[in-house]
Amino acid sequence: MQNNMRHYRRLNTLATLQKIFAAVSIAVLLPACTTIDKVELPQDIATQLTGKKIALTKYQPTDFYAMTAAKATLGLIGALVSKAEGNHIVETRKIEDPAQKISADLADRLVAQRGMILVSGKDVFASSDNVDTLVSSYPGADYLVDVKTTRWSYNYFATDWDHYRVMYNSRFRLIDTATKTIIAEGACTLTQTDALHPPTGDQLLANNALLLKGYLNKTAVECADIFSADPLKLAIVKNLARVSPSKPVAAQKPPINSKQMNVIN
C-alpha cells in the first residue's frame, strides 16, 4: 500500500513538472509580451476628426496555439506541435484573425460618431508594425486604425484537462500619419468559455470549428467595445454591422446606413 502511494506521488510530481516545463516552453515560443501603455485620445484632437480620412492596417495572423494536456507532457516539442496544429486549424477551417473585425468595427464607429471618412487603402499585409513602415504602406489617409493580434490560442484548464477555453490578446493604436505619432493606444486581454459547461476539444472544432469561431467573434466584439470606450471615448453601439475583412473596404457595402457612412476610393 505504501509503495503504491509513493508510486502515485512520483507520478503526480512528474506530471506537475511536465506541465510547468510545458508552460515555460510555450512562453519561450509565444511572441514577447510587451507592456502597452494606455494612451487616451486627447479631447482637442477628437473634436477635429470630422472629415479626416482613416484606413485600416492588416497583418498576417500570428501563430495560433492549440494546446492540449497530452501535448503539454512533451514540453518544448509539444509546444511546437501545438503551434503547427493551431496554424493548420486556422488555415483549413478558414478562421479569421479577430484583429480585422475589430479594426472594421472601430472604423464604423469613428465614421458614425466622429464623422471620419473610411478610405480604401492598399489591401496588403504590413511587413512590420513600425509606425514609419505603416504610414508608407497605407498612403492616402490622415489616420490609421491599427489593431494587431499579439497572442491567441485555446488551452485546457489546469484542473480539468478535458475541457478548454479560448484566450486572446490584441493591441490597438490610432496613428496620425502626418506627424507619425500614436495618438491613442490600448490593449485587450480576454478569455472565452462556457463557465458552467466548458467545451471539449472536439466540441470546439466540430462543424468546421463553429464554436471556436463563435468565441473568437465574441472576443472581437468585446475588444472593439473596450477600445471604443477607452481609449477612443466612443459610445458603445450594439449589433453594429461589420465590414468583412476579406475584401478591400471600399469594395463592400457600407456597414451602416449610407447616409451616415462616407466611403471613398
PDB file of C-alpha atoms in Angstrom:
ATOM      1  CA  MET A   1       0.000   0.000   0.000  1.00  0.00           C
ATOM      2  CA  GLN A   2       2.774   2.389   0.946  1.00  0.00           C
ATOM      3  CA  ASN A   3       4.648   1.501  -2.233  1.00  0.00           C
ATOM      4  CA  ASN A   4       1.537   2.281  -4.280  1.00  0.00           C
ATOM      5  CA  MET A   5       1.175   5.644  -2.553  1.00  0.00           C
ATOM      6  CA  ARG A   6       4.821   6.518  -3.215  1.00  0.00           C
ATOM      7  CA  HIS A   7       4.420   5.489  -6.843  1.00  0.00           C
ATOM      8  CA  TYR A   8       1.308   7.660  -7.140  1.00  0.00           C
ATOM      9  CA  ARG A   9       3.118  10.646  -5.621  1.00  0.00           C
ATOM     10  CA  ARG A  10       6.027  10.210  -8.027  1.00  0.00           C
ATOM     11  CA  LEU A  11       3.661  10.109 -10.996  1.00  0.00           C
ATOM     12  CA  ASN A  12       1.788  13.147  -9.732  1.00  0.00           C
ATOM     13  CA  THR A  13       5.040  15.061  -9.222  1.00  0.00           C
ATOM     14  CA  LEU A  14       6.265  14.085 -12.690  1.00  0.00           C
ATOM     15  CA  ALA A  15       3.006  15.233 -14.271  1.00  0.00           C
ATOM     16  CA  THR A  16       3.236  18.559 -12.424  1.00  0.00           C
ATOM     17  CA  LEU A  17       6.819  19.097 -13.564  1.00  0.00           C
ATOM     18  CA  GLN A  18       5.833  18.285 -17.139  1.00  0.00           C
ATOM     19  CA  LYS A  19       3.091  20.907 -17.001  1.00  0.00           C
ATOM     20  CA  ILE A  20       5.476  23.504 -15.630  1.00  0.00           C
ATOM     21  CA  PHE A  21       8.054  22.713 -18.310  1.00  0.00           C
ATOM     22  CA  ALA A  22       5.376  22.900 -20.993  1.00  0.00           C
ATOM     23  CA  ALA A  23       4.233  26.284 -19.735  1.00  0.00           C
ATOM     24  CA  VAL A  24       7.801  27.568 -19.843  1.00  0.00           C
ATOM     25  CA  SER A  25       8.244  26.121 -23.339  1.00  0.00           C
ATOM     26  CA  ILE A  26       5.137  27.879 -24.624  1.00  0.00           C
ATOM     27  CA  ALA A  27       6.215  31.138 -23.002  1.00  0.00           C
ATOM     28  CA  VAL A  28       9.500  30.875 -24.909  1.00  0.00           C
ATOM     29  CA  LEU A  29       7.746  30.246 -28.220  1.00  0.00           C
ATOM     30  CA  LEU A  30       4.987  32.839 -27.906  1.00  0.00           C
ATOM     31  CA  PRO A  31       5.607  36.418 -29.056  1.00  0.00           C
ATOM     32  CA  ALA A  32       7.117  38.596 -26.374  1.00  0.00           C
ATOM     33  CA  CYS A  33       4.502  40.163 -24.145  1.00  0.00           C
ATOM     34  CA  THR A  34       5.148  43.876 -24.397  1.00  0.00           C
ATOM     35  CA  THR A  35       3.772  46.288 -21.873  1.00  0.00           C
ATOM     36  CA  ILE A  36       1.319  48.601 -23.599  1.00  0.00           C
ATOM     37  CA  ASP A  37       0.783  51.992 -22.030  1.00  0.00           C
ATOM     38  CA  LYS A  38      -2.769  53.215 -22.386  1.00  0.00           C
ATOM     39  CA  VAL A  39      -2.965  56.479 -24.316  1.00  0.00           C
ATOM     40  CA  GLU A  40      -6.355  58.201 -24.292  1.00  0.00           C
ATOM     41  CA  LEU A  41      -7.404  60.190 -27.339  1.00  0.00           C
ATOM     42  CA  PRO A  42      -6.982  63.872 -26.433  1.00  0.00           C
ATOM     43  CA  GLN A  43     -10.274  65.753 -26.485  1.00  0.00           C
ATOM     44  CA  ASP A  44      -8.872  68.577 -28.611  1.00  0.00           C
ATOM     45  CA  ILE A  45      -7.901  66.065 -31.308  1.00  0.00           C
ATOM     46  CA  ALA A  46     -11.182  64.135 -31.016  1.00  0.00           C
ATOM     47  CA  THR A  47     -13.152  67.263 -31.880  1.00  0.00           C
ATOM     48  CA  GLN A  48     -11.101  67.803 -35.043  1.00  0.00           C
ATOM     49  CA  LEU A  49     -11.571  64.354 -36.622  1.00  0.00           C
ATOM     50  CA  THR A  50     -14.637  65.228 -38.715  1.00  0.00           C
ATOM     51  CA  GLY A  51     -13.867  64.864 -42.411  1.00  0.00           C
ATOM     52  CA  LYS A  52     -10.489  63.243 -41.779  1.00  0.00           C
ATOM     53  CA  LYS A  53      -9.638  60.085 -43.725  1.00  0.00           C
ATOM     54  CA  ILE A  54      -8.933  56.767 -41.999  1.00  0.00           C
ATOM     55  CA  ALA A  55      -7.537  53.486 -43.329  1.00  0.00           C
ATOM     56  CA  LEU A  56      -7.155  50.064 -41.730  1.00  0.00           C
ATOM     57  CA  THR A  57      -3.862  48.234 -41.327  1.00  0.00           C
ATOM     58  CA  LYS A  58      -3.672  44.484 -41.805  1.00  0.00           C
ATOM     59  CA  TYR A  59      -1.247  41.797 -40.582  1.00  0.00           C
ATOM     60  CA  GLN A  60      -0.604  38.166 -41.307  1.00  0.00           C
ATOM     61  CA  PRO A  61      -2.117  36.161 -38.419  1.00  0.00           C
ATOM     62  CA  THR A  62       0.282  35.446 -35.588  1.00  0.00           C
ATOM     63  CA  ASP A  63       0.788  31.796 -34.608  1.00  0.00           C
ATOM     64  CA  PHE A  64      -2.253  30.115 -33.073  1.00  0.00           C
ATOM     65  CA  TYR A  65      -1.609  27.505 -30.352  1.00  0.00           C
ATOM     66  CA  ALA A  66      -3.920  24.500 -29.950  1.00  0.00           C
ATOM     67  CA  MET A  67      -2.676  23.322 -26.567  1.00  0.00           C
ATOM     68  CA  THR A  68      -3.818  20.020 -25.071  1.00  0.00           C
ATOM     69  CA  ALA A  69      -2.737  18.228 -21.895  1.00  0.00           C
ATOM     70  CA  ALA A  70      -1.256  15.415 -23.979  1.00  0.00           C
ATOM     71  CA  LYS A  71       0.963  17.850 -25.888  1.00  0.00           C
ATOM     72  CA  ALA A  72       1.938  19.583 -22.650  1.00  0.00           C
ATOM     73  CA  THR A  73       3.598  16.401 -21.428  1.00  0.00           C
ATOM     74  CA  LEU A  74       6.001  16.681 -24.382  1.00  0.00           C
ATOM     75  CA  GLY A  75       7.397  20.010 -23.209  1.00  0.00           C
ATOM     76  CA  LEU A  76       9.039  22.096 -25.921  1.00  0.00           C
ATOM     77  CA  ILE A  77       8.198  19.544 -28.615  1.00  0.00           C
ATOM     78  CA  GLY A  78       4.590  19.656 -27.516  1.00  0.00           C
ATOM     79  CA  ALA A  79       4.561  23.443 -27.760  1.00  0.00           C
ATOM     80  CA  LEU A  80       5.911  23.267 -31.310  1.00  0.00           C
ATOM     81  CA  VAL A  81       3.299  20.672 -32.239  1.00  0.00           C
ATOM     82  CA  SER A  82       0.600  22.871 -30.685  1.00  0.00           C
ATOM     83  CA  LYS A  83       1.717  25.786 -32.843  1.00  0.00           C
ATOM     84  CA  ALA A  84       1.800  23.695 -36.020  1.00  0.00           C
ATOM     85  CA  GLU A  85      -1.601  22.161 -35.318  1.00  0.00           C
ATOM     86  CA  GLY A  86      -3.085  25.524 -34.354  1.00  0.00           C
ATOM     87  CA  ASN A  87      -1.896  27.175 -37.563  1.00  0.00           C
ATOM     88  CA  HIS A  88      -3.270  24.221 -39.523  1.00  0.00           C
ATOM     89  CA  ILE A  89      -6.667  24.671 -37.852  1.00  0.00           C
ATOM     90  CA  VAL A  90      -6.674  28.386 -38.714  1.00  0.00           C
ATOM     91  CA  GLU A  91      -5.805  27.660 -42.344  1.00  0.00           C
ATOM     92  CA  THR A  92      -8.042  24.672 -43.034  1.00  0.00           C
ATOM     93  CA  ARG A  93     -11.049  25.898 -41.014  1.00  0.00           C
ATOM     94  CA  LYS A  94     -10.639  29.393 -42.506  1.00  0.00           C
ATOM     95  CA  ILE A  95     -10.588  31.104 -39.129  1.00  0.00           C
ATOM     96  CA  GLU A  96     -10.258  34.869 -39.462  1.00  0.00           C
ATOM     97  CA  ASP A  97      -7.929  36.915 -37.327  1.00  0.00           C
ATOM     98  CA  PRO A  98     -10.200  38.841 -34.907  1.00  0.00           C
ATOM     99  CA  ALA A  99      -7.991  41.921 -35.352  1.00  0.00           C
ATOM    100  CA  GLN A 100      -9.524  42.581 -38.767  1.00  0.00           C
ATOM    101  CA  LYS A 101     -13.070  42.545 -37.384  1.00  0.00           C
ATOM    102  CA  ILE A 102     -12.020  44.782 -34.509  1.00  0.00           C
ATOM    103  CA  SER A 103     -10.468  47.273 -36.947  1.00  0.00           C
ATOM    104  CA  ALA A 104     -13.566  47.351 -39.150  1.00  0.00           C
ATOM    105  CA  ASP A 105     -15.835  47.802 -36.134  1.00  0.00           C
ATOM    106  CA  LEU A 106     -13.758  50.699 -34.794  1.00  0.00           C
ATOM    107  CA  ALA A 107     -13.743  52.326 -38.232  1.00  0.00           C
ATOM    108  CA  ASP A 108     -17.544  52.055 -38.365  1.00  0.00           C
ATOM    109  CA  ARG A 109     -17.819  53.845 -35.049  1.00  0.00           C
ATOM    110  CA  LEU A 110     -15.320  56.548 -35.916  1.00  0.00           C
ATOM    111  CA  VAL A 111     -17.244  57.268 -39.102  1.00  0.00           C
ATOM    112  CA  ALA A 112     -20.641  57.256 -37.387  1.00  0.00           C
ATOM    113  CA  GLN A 113     -19.660  59.168 -34.264  1.00  0.00           C
ATOM    114  CA  ARG A 114     -16.736  61.349 -35.336  1.00  0.00           C
ATOM    115  CA  GLY A 115     -17.683  61.991 -38.961  1.00  0.00           C
ATOM    116  CA  MET A 116     -14.496  60.487 -40.332  1.00  0.00           C
ATOM    117  CA  ILE A 117     -14.190  59.097 -43.881  1.00  0.00           C
ATOM    118  CA  LEU A 118     -13.140  55.496 -44.489  1.00  0.00           C
ATOM    119  CA  VAL A 119     -10.824  55.222 -47.490  1.00  0.00           C
ATOM    120  CA  SER A 120      -9.755  52.169 -49.422  1.00  0.00           C
ATOM    121  CA  GLY A 121      -6.133  51.641 -48.531  1.00  0.00           C
ATOM    122  CA  LYS A 122      -3.826  49.097 -50.083  1.00  0.00           C
ATOM    123  CA  ASP A 123      -5.089  45.567 -49.491  1.00  0.00           C
ATOM    124  CA  VAL A 124      -1.682  44.398 -48.330  1.00  0.00           C
ATOM    125  CA  PHE A 125      -0.269  42.869 -45.196  1.00  0.00           C
ATOM    126  CA  ALA A 126       2.032  45.171 -43.277  1.00  0.00           C
ATOM    127  CA  SER A 127       5.588  43.857 -43.072  1.00  0.00           C
ATOM    128  CA  SER A 128       6.073  45.450 -39.669  1.00  0.00           C
ATOM    129  CA  ASP A 129       4.121  47.352 -37.037  1.00  0.00           C
ATOM    130  CA  ASN A 130       6.722  50.105 -37.078  1.00  0.00           C
ATOM    131  CA  VAL A 131       4.869  53.423 -37.427  1.00  0.00           C
ATOM    132  CA  ASP A 132       7.031  54.691 -40.323  1.00  0.00           C
ATOM    133  CA  THR A 133       6.505  51.412 -42.178  1.00  0.00           C
ATOM    134  CA  LEU A 134       2.740  51.517 -41.669  1.00  0.00           C
ATOM    135  CA  VAL A 135       2.431  55.119 -42.859  1.00  0.00           C
ATOM    136  CA  SER A 136       4.305  54.307 -46.054  1.00  0.00           C
ATOM    137  CA  SER A 137       2.373  51.041 -46.549  1.00  0.00           C
ATOM    138  CA  TYR A 138      -1.058  52.673 -46.312  1.00  0.00           C
ATOM    139  CA  PRO A 139      -0.876  56.087 -48.042  1.00  0.00           C
ATOM    140  CA  GLY A 140      -3.785  58.445 -48.589  1.00  0.00           C
ATOM    141  CA  ALA A 141      -5.174  58.537 -45.057  1.00  0.00           C
ATOM    142  CA  ASP A 142      -4.899  61.083 -42.279  1.00  0.00           C
ATOM    143  CA  TYR A 143      -5.123  58.396 -39.615  1.00  0.00           C
ATOM    144  CA  LEU A 144      -4.569  54.634 -39.388  1.00  0.00           C
ATOM    145  CA  VAL A 145      -6.674  52.271 -37.298  1.00  0.00           C
ATOM    146  CA  ASP A 146      -4.023  49.764 -36.285  1.00  0.00           C
ATOM    147  CA  VAL A 147      -5.131  46.584 -34.487  1.00  0.00           C
ATOM    148  CA  LYS A 148      -2.829  43.608 -34.115  1.00  0.00           C
ATOM    149  CA  THR A 149      -3.407  40.199 -32.526  1.00  0.00           C
ATOM    150  CA  THR A 150      -0.446  39.502 -30.253  1.00  0.00           C
ATOM    151  CA  ARG A 151      -1.485  36.092 -28.896  1.00  0.00           C
ATOM    152  CA  TRP A 152      -4.359  33.688 -29.471  1.00  0.00           C
ATOM    153  CA  SER A 153      -4.888  30.069 -28.540  1.00  0.00           C
ATOM    154  CA  TYR A 154      -7.110  27.513 -26.914  1.00  0.00           C
ATOM    155  CA  ASN A 155      -5.892  25.782 -23.791  1.00  0.00           C
ATOM    156  CA  TYR A 156      -7.078  23.229 -21.249  1.00  0.00           C
ATOM    157  CA  PHE A 157      -7.903  24.105 -17.652  1.00  0.00           C
ATOM    158  CA  ALA A 158      -5.214  23.333 -15.077  1.00  0.00           C
ATOM    159  CA  THR A 159      -7.761  21.387 -13.015  1.00  0.00           C
ATOM    160  CA  ASP A 160      -9.722  19.938 -15.943  1.00  0.00           C
ATOM    161  CA  TRP A 161      -7.621  18.684 -18.841  1.00  0.00           C
ATOM    162  CA  ASP A 162     -10.601  17.552 -20.927  1.00  0.00           C
ATOM    163  CA  HIS A 163     -12.189  20.983 -21.313  1.00  0.00           C
ATOM    164  CA  TYR A 164     -10.992  24.178 -22.931  1.00  0.00           C
ATOM    165  CA  ARG A 165     -11.016  27.965 -23.017  1.00  0.00           C
ATOM    166  CA  VAL A 166     -10.094  30.374 -25.811  1.00  0.00           C
ATOM    167  CA  MET A 167      -7.513  33.023 -24.931  1.00  0.00           C
ATOM    168  CA  TYR A 168      -6.912  36.228 -26.868  1.00  0.00           C
ATOM    169  CA  ASN A 169      -4.649  39.296 -26.684  1.00  0.00           C
ATOM    170  CA  SER A 170      -4.519  42.298 -29.012  1.00  0.00           C
ATOM    171  CA  ARG A 171      -3.395  45.894 -29.066  1.00  0.00           C
ATOM    172  CA  PHE A 172      -4.893  48.972 -30.734  1.00  0.00           C
ATOM    173  CA  ARG A 173      -3.335  52.206 -31.952  1.00  0.00           C
ATOM    174  CA  LEU A 174      -4.693  55.268 -33.736  1.00  0.00           C
ATOM    175  CA  ILE A 175      -1.839  56.726 -35.757  1.00  0.00           C
ATOM    176  CA  ASP A 176      -1.572  60.281 -37.077  1.00  0.00           C
ATOM    177  CA  THR A 177       0.084  59.818 -40.475  1.00  0.00           C
ATOM    178  CA  ALA A 178       1.161  63.460 -40.801  1.00  0.00           C
ATOM    179  CA  THR A 179       3.164  63.501 -37.577  1.00  0.00           C
ATOM    180  CA  LYS A 180       3.755  59.717 -37.461  1.00  0.00           C
ATOM    181  CA  THR A 181       2.662  59.627 -33.852  1.00  0.00           C
ATOM    182  CA  ILE A 182       0.368  57.366 -31.840  1.00  0.00           C
ATOM    183  CA  ILE A 183      -2.485  59.497 -30.535  1.00  0.00           C
ATOM    184  CA  ALA A 184      -4.492  56.686 -28.888  1.00  0.00           C
ATOM    185  CA  GLU A 185      -3.459  53.223 -27.710  1.00  0.00           C
ATOM    186  CA  GLY A 186      -4.787  50.351 -25.639  1.00  0.00           C
ATOM    187  CA  ALA A 187      -4.708  46.589 -25.032  1.00  0.00           C
ATOM    188  CA  CYS A 188      -7.347  43.869 -24.818  1.00  0.00           C
ATOM    189  CA  THR A 189      -6.931  40.538 -22.995  1.00  0.00           C
ATOM    190  CA  LEU A 190      -9.897  38.167 -22.891  1.00  0.00           C
ATOM    191  CA  THR A 191     -10.716  34.525 -22.144  1.00  0.00           C
ATOM    192  CA  GLN A 192     -13.827  32.919 -23.617  1.00  0.00           C
ATOM    193  CA  THR A 193     -15.508  29.702 -22.494  1.00  0.00           C
ATOM    194  CA  ASP A 194     -18.744  28.396 -21.002  1.00  0.00           C
ATOM    195  CA  ALA A 195     -18.354  28.749 -17.238  1.00  0.00           C
ATOM    196  CA  LEU A 196     -20.926  26.055 -16.458  1.00  0.00           C
ATOM    197  CA  HIS A 197     -20.247  23.705 -19.348  1.00  0.00           C
ATOM    198  CA  PRO A 198     -16.804  24.385 -20.876  1.00  0.00           C
ATOM    199  CA  PRO A 199     -16.345  22.668 -24.244  1.00  0.00           C
ATOM    200  CA  THR A 200     -14.164  19.714 -25.069  1.00  0.00           C
ATOM    201  CA  GLY A 201     -11.579  19.950 -27.813  1.00  0.00           C
ATOM    202  CA  ASP A 202     -13.849  18.012 -30.153  1.00  0.00           C
ATOM    203  CA  GLN A 203     -16.718  20.386 -29.469  1.00  0.00           C
ATOM    204  CA  LEU A 204     -14.535  23.423 -30.196  1.00  0.00           C
ATOM    205  CA  LEU A 205     -13.608  22.054 -33.619  1.00  0.00           C
ATOM    206  CA  ALA A 206     -16.883  20.389 -34.599  1.00  0.00           C
ATOM    207  CA  ASN A 207     -18.809  21.703 -37.627  1.00  0.00           C
ATOM    208  CA  ASN A 208     -15.752  23.369 -39.125  1.00  0.00           C
ATOM    209  CA  ALA A 209     -14.755  24.895 -35.756  1.00  0.00           C
ATOM    210  CA  LEU A 210     -18.096  26.672 -35.410  1.00  0.00           C
ATOM    211  CA  LEU A 211     -17.824  27.070 -31.637  1.00  0.00           C
ATOM    212  CA  LEU A 212     -14.213  28.265 -31.785  1.00  0.00           C
ATOM    213  CA  LYS A 213     -15.181  30.839 -34.430  1.00  0.00           C
ATOM    214  CA  GLY A 214     -18.076  31.933 -32.239  1.00  0.00           C
ATOM    215  CA  TYR A 215     -15.791  32.522 -29.261  1.00  0.00           C
ATOM    216  CA  LEU A 216     -13.343  34.486 -31.407  1.00  0.00           C
ATOM    217  CA  ASN A 217     -16.138  36.571 -32.909  1.00  0.00           C
ATOM    218  CA  LYS A 218     -17.401  37.363 -29.400  1.00  0.00           C
ATOM    219  CA  THR A 219     -13.861  38.331 -28.483  1.00  0.00           C
ATOM    220  CA  ALA A 220     -13.670  40.709 -31.447  1.00  0.00           C
ATOM    221  CA  VAL A 221     -16.920  42.408 -30.402  1.00  0.00           C
ATOM    222  CA  GLU A 222     -15.806  42.781 -26.788  1.00  0.00           C
ATOM    223  CA  CYS A 223     -12.345  44.075 -27.702  1.00  0.00           C
ATOM    224  CA  ALA A 224     -13.919  46.636 -30.039  1.00  0.00           C
ATOM    225  CA  ASP A 225     -16.103  47.767 -27.147  1.00  0.00           C
ATOM    226  CA  ILE A 226     -13.062  48.047 -24.887  1.00  0.00           C
ATOM    227  CA  PHE A 227     -11.096  50.119 -27.407  1.00  0.00           C
ATOM    228  CA  SER A 228     -14.141  52.253 -28.193  1.00  0.00           C
ATOM    229  CA  ALA A 229     -14.870  53.142 -24.589  1.00  0.00           C
ATOM    230  CA  ASP A 230     -11.257  53.621 -23.648  1.00  0.00           C
ATOM    231  CA  PRO A 231      -9.045  54.992 -25.207  1.00  0.00           C
ATOM    232  CA  LEU A 232     -11.267  56.330 -28.033  1.00  0.00           C
ATOM    233  CA  LYS A 233     -14.095  57.598 -25.792  1.00  0.00           C
ATOM    234  CA  LEU A 234     -16.785  56.447 -28.224  1.00  0.00           C
ATOM    235  CA  ALA A 235     -20.298  55.287 -27.410  1.00  0.00           C
ATOM    236  CA  ILE A 236     -20.813  51.521 -27.301  1.00  0.00           C
ATOM    237  CA  VAL A 237     -23.168  50.593 -30.138  1.00  0.00           C
ATOM    238  CA  LYS A 238     -24.592  47.085 -30.002  1.00  0.00           C
ATOM    239  CA  ASN A 239     -25.344  44.982 -33.093  1.00  0.00           C
ATOM    240  CA  LEU A 240     -23.330  47.307 -35.305  1.00  0.00           C
ATOM    241  CA  ALA A 241     -22.915  45.783 -38.780  1.00  0.00           C
ATOM    242  CA  ARG A 242     -19.310  44.928 -39.524  1.00  0.00           C
ATOM    243  CA  VAL A 243     -17.239  45.312 -42.671  1.00  0.00           C
ATOM    244  CA  SER A 244     -15.925  41.962 -43.854  1.00  0.00           C
ATOM    245  CA  PRO A 245     -12.114  41.991 -43.616  1.00  0.00           C
ATOM    246  CA  SER A 246     -11.704  39.673 -46.600  1.00  0.00           C
ATOM    247  CA  LYS A 247     -12.070  42.394 -49.257  1.00  0.00           C
ATOM    248  CA  PRO A 248     -10.870  45.976 -49.705  1.00  0.00           C
ATOM    249  CA  VAL A 249     -13.039  48.258 -47.594  1.00  0.00           C
ATOM    250  CA  ALA A 250     -14.270  50.481 -50.435  1.00  0.00           C
ATOM    251  CA  ALA A 251     -15.462  47.467 -52.438  1.00  0.00           C
ATOM    252  CA  GLN A 252     -18.004  46.475 -49.777  1.00  0.00           C
ATOM    253  CA  LYS A 253     -21.408  47.670 -48.758  1.00  0.00           C
ATOM    254  CA  PRO A 254     -21.272  50.277 -46.024  1.00  0.00           C
ATOM    255  CA  PRO A 255     -21.713  48.684 -42.598  1.00  0.00           C
ATOM    256  CA  ILE A 256     -24.371  51.227 -41.659  1.00  0.00           C
ATOM    257  CA  ASN A 257     -26.850  53.466 -43.477  1.00  0.00           C
ATOM    258  CA  SER A 258     -25.142  55.053 -46.480  1.00  0.00           C
ATOM    259  CA  LYS A 259     -26.326  58.476 -45.386  1.00  0.00           C
ATOM    260  CA  GLN A 260     -24.310  58.059 -42.214  1.00  0.00           C
ATOM    261  CA  MET A 261     -21.268  56.337 -43.695  1.00  0.00           C
ATOM    262  CA  ASN A 262     -18.896  58.005 -46.156  1.00  0.00           C
ATOM    263  CA  VAL A 263     -16.653  55.657 -48.095  1.00  0.00           C
ATOM    264  CA  ILE A 264     -14.467  56.954 -50.887  1.00  0.00           C
ATOM    265  CA  ASN A 265     -11.921  55.482 -53.215  1.00  0.00           C
TER     266      ASN A 265
END
